[in-house]
Tab-separated table of C-alpha atoms in Angstrom:
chain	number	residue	atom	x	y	z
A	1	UNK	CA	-30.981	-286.605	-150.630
A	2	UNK	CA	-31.247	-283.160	-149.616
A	3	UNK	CA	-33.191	-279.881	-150.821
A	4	UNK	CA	-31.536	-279.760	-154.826
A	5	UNK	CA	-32.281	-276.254	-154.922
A	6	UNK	CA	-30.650	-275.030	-152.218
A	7	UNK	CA	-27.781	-277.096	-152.632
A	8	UNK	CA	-27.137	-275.726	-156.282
A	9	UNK	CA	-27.778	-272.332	-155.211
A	10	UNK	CA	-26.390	-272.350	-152.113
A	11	UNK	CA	-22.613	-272.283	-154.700
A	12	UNK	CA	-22.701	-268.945	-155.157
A	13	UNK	CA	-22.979	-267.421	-151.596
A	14	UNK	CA	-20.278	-266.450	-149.899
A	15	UNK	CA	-20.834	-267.995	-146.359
A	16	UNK	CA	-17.406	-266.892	-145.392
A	17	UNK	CA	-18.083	-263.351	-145.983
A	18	UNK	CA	-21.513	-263.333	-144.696
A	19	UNK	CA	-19.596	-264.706	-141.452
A	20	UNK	CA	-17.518	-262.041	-141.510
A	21	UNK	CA	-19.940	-259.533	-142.327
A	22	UNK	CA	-20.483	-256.476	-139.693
A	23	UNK	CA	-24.524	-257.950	-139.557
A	24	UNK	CA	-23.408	-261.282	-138.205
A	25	UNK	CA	-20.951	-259.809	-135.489
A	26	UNK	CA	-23.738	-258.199	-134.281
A	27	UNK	CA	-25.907	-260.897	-134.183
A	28	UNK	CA	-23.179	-262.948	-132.685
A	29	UNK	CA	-22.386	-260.005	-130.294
A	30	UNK	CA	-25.636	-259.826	-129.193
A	31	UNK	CA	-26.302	-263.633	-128.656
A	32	UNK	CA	-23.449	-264.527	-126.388
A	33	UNK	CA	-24.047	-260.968	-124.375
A	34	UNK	CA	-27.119	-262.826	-123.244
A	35	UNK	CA	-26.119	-266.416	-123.239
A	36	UNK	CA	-22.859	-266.614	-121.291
A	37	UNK	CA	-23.992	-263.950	-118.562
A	38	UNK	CA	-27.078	-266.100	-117.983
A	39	UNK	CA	-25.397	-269.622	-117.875
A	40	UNK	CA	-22.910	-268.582	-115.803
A	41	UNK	CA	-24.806	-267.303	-113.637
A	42	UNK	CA	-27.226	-270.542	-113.534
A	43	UNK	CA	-24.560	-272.482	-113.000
A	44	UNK	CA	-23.017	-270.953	-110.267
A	45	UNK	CA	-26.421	-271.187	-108.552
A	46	UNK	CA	-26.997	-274.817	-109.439
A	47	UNK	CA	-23.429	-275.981	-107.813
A	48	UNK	CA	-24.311	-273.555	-105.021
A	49	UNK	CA	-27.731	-275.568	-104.624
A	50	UNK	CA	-25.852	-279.037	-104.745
A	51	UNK	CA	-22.918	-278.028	-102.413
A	52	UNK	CA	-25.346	-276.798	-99.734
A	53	UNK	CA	-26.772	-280.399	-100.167
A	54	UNK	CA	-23.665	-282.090	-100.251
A	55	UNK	CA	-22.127	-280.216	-96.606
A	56	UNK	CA	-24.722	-277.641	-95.589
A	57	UNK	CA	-27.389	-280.313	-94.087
A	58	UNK	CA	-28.275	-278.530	-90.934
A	59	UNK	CA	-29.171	-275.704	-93.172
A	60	UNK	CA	-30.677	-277.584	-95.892
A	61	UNK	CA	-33.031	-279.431	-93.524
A	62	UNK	CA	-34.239	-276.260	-91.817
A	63	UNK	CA	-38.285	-276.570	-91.806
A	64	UNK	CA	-40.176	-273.895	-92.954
A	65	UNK	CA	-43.528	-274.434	-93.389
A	66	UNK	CA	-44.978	-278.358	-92.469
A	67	UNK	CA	-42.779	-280.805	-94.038
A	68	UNK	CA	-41.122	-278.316	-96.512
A	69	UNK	CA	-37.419	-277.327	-95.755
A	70	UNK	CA	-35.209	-275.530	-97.317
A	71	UNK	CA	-33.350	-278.084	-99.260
A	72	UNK	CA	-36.809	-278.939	-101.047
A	73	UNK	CA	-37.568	-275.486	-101.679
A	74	UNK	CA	-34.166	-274.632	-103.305
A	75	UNK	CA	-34.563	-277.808	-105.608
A	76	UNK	CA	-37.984	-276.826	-106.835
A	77	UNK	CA	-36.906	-273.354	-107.558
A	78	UNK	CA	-34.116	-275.134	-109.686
A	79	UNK	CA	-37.212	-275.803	-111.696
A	80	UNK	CA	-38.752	-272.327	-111.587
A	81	UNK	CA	-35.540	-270.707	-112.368
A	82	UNK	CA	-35.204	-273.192	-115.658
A	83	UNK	CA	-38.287	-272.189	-116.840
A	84	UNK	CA	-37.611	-268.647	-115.978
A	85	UNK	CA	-34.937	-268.204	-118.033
A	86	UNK	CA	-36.043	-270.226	-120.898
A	87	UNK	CA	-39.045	-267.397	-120.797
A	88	UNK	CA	-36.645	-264.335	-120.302
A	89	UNK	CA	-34.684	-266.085	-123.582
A	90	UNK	CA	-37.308	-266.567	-125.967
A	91	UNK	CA	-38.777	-263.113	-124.934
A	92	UNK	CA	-35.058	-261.675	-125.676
A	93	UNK	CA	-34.826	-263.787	-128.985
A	94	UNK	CA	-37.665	-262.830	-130.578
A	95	UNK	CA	-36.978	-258.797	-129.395
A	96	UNK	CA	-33.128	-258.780	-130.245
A	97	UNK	CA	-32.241	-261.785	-132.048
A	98	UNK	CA	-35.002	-262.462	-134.530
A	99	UNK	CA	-35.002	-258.997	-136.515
A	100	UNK	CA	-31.337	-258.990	-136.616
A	101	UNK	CA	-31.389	-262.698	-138.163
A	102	UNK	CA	-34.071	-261.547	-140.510
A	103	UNK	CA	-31.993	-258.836	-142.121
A	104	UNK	CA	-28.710	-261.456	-142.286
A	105	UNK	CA	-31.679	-264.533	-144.087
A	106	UNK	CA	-33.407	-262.024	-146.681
A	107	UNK	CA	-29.743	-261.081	-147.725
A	108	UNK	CA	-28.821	-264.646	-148.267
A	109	UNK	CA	-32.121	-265.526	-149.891
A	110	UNK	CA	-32.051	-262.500	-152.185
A	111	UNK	CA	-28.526	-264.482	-153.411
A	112	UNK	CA	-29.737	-267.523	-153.670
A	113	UNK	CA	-32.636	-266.234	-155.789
A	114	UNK	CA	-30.369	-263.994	-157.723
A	115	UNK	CA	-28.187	-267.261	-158.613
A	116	UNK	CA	-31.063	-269.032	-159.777
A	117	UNK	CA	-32.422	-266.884	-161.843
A	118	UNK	CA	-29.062	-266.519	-163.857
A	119	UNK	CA	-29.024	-270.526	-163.836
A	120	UNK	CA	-32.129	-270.876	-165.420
A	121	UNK	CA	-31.029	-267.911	-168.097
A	122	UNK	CA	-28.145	-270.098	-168.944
């Protein structure tokens, strides 16, 4: 059902290790130093967004331009601020992330190969 050669070859690597391995701490490290910071931190603003809907609507239905208030304003920038951080992640990923994955894959594919060729000497 699956890939055969990765499955056989994928035996020999020690996942565990590679886990454990100073690399992967790093990468893990450097992951949720961005992640949780940045969802916590959209989160607070979302509930802060629907609590000033749910008891702040004197404040939410301030005008301030034509028929645009507050409240409308804040829930649109929910969308700006989505996209906004989806933009600020990639950017990050691909700056921090991706070379530090690299390093951690051509280790692991060097193994694989490495297994495969002794397979096919057998």
């Amino acid at each position: 059902m699956g890939n055969s050669t990765h499955a056989s070859a994928a035996g020999p690597v020690d996942f565990v290790a590679e886990q454990n391995s100073e690399e992967f701490q790093k990468l893990r490290k450097s992951h949720r130093n961005f992640v949780f910071p940045v969802a916590i931190g959209f989160l607070v603003w979302y509930f802060a967004y629907v609590l000033l809907a749910a008891y702040a609507h004197d404040f939410m239905s301030i005008k301030v331009w034509g028929n645009f208030n507050i409240g409308l304003i804040l829930g649109l920038l929910q969308f700006v601020t989505t996209f906004g951080i989806t933009t600020w992640y990639v950017t990050y990923a691909n700056r921090k992330l991706d070379p530090q994955a690299a390093v951690i894959r051509e280790r692991l594919e060097k193994q694989i190969d490495a297994a495969n060729k002794t397979k096919e000497e057998v």
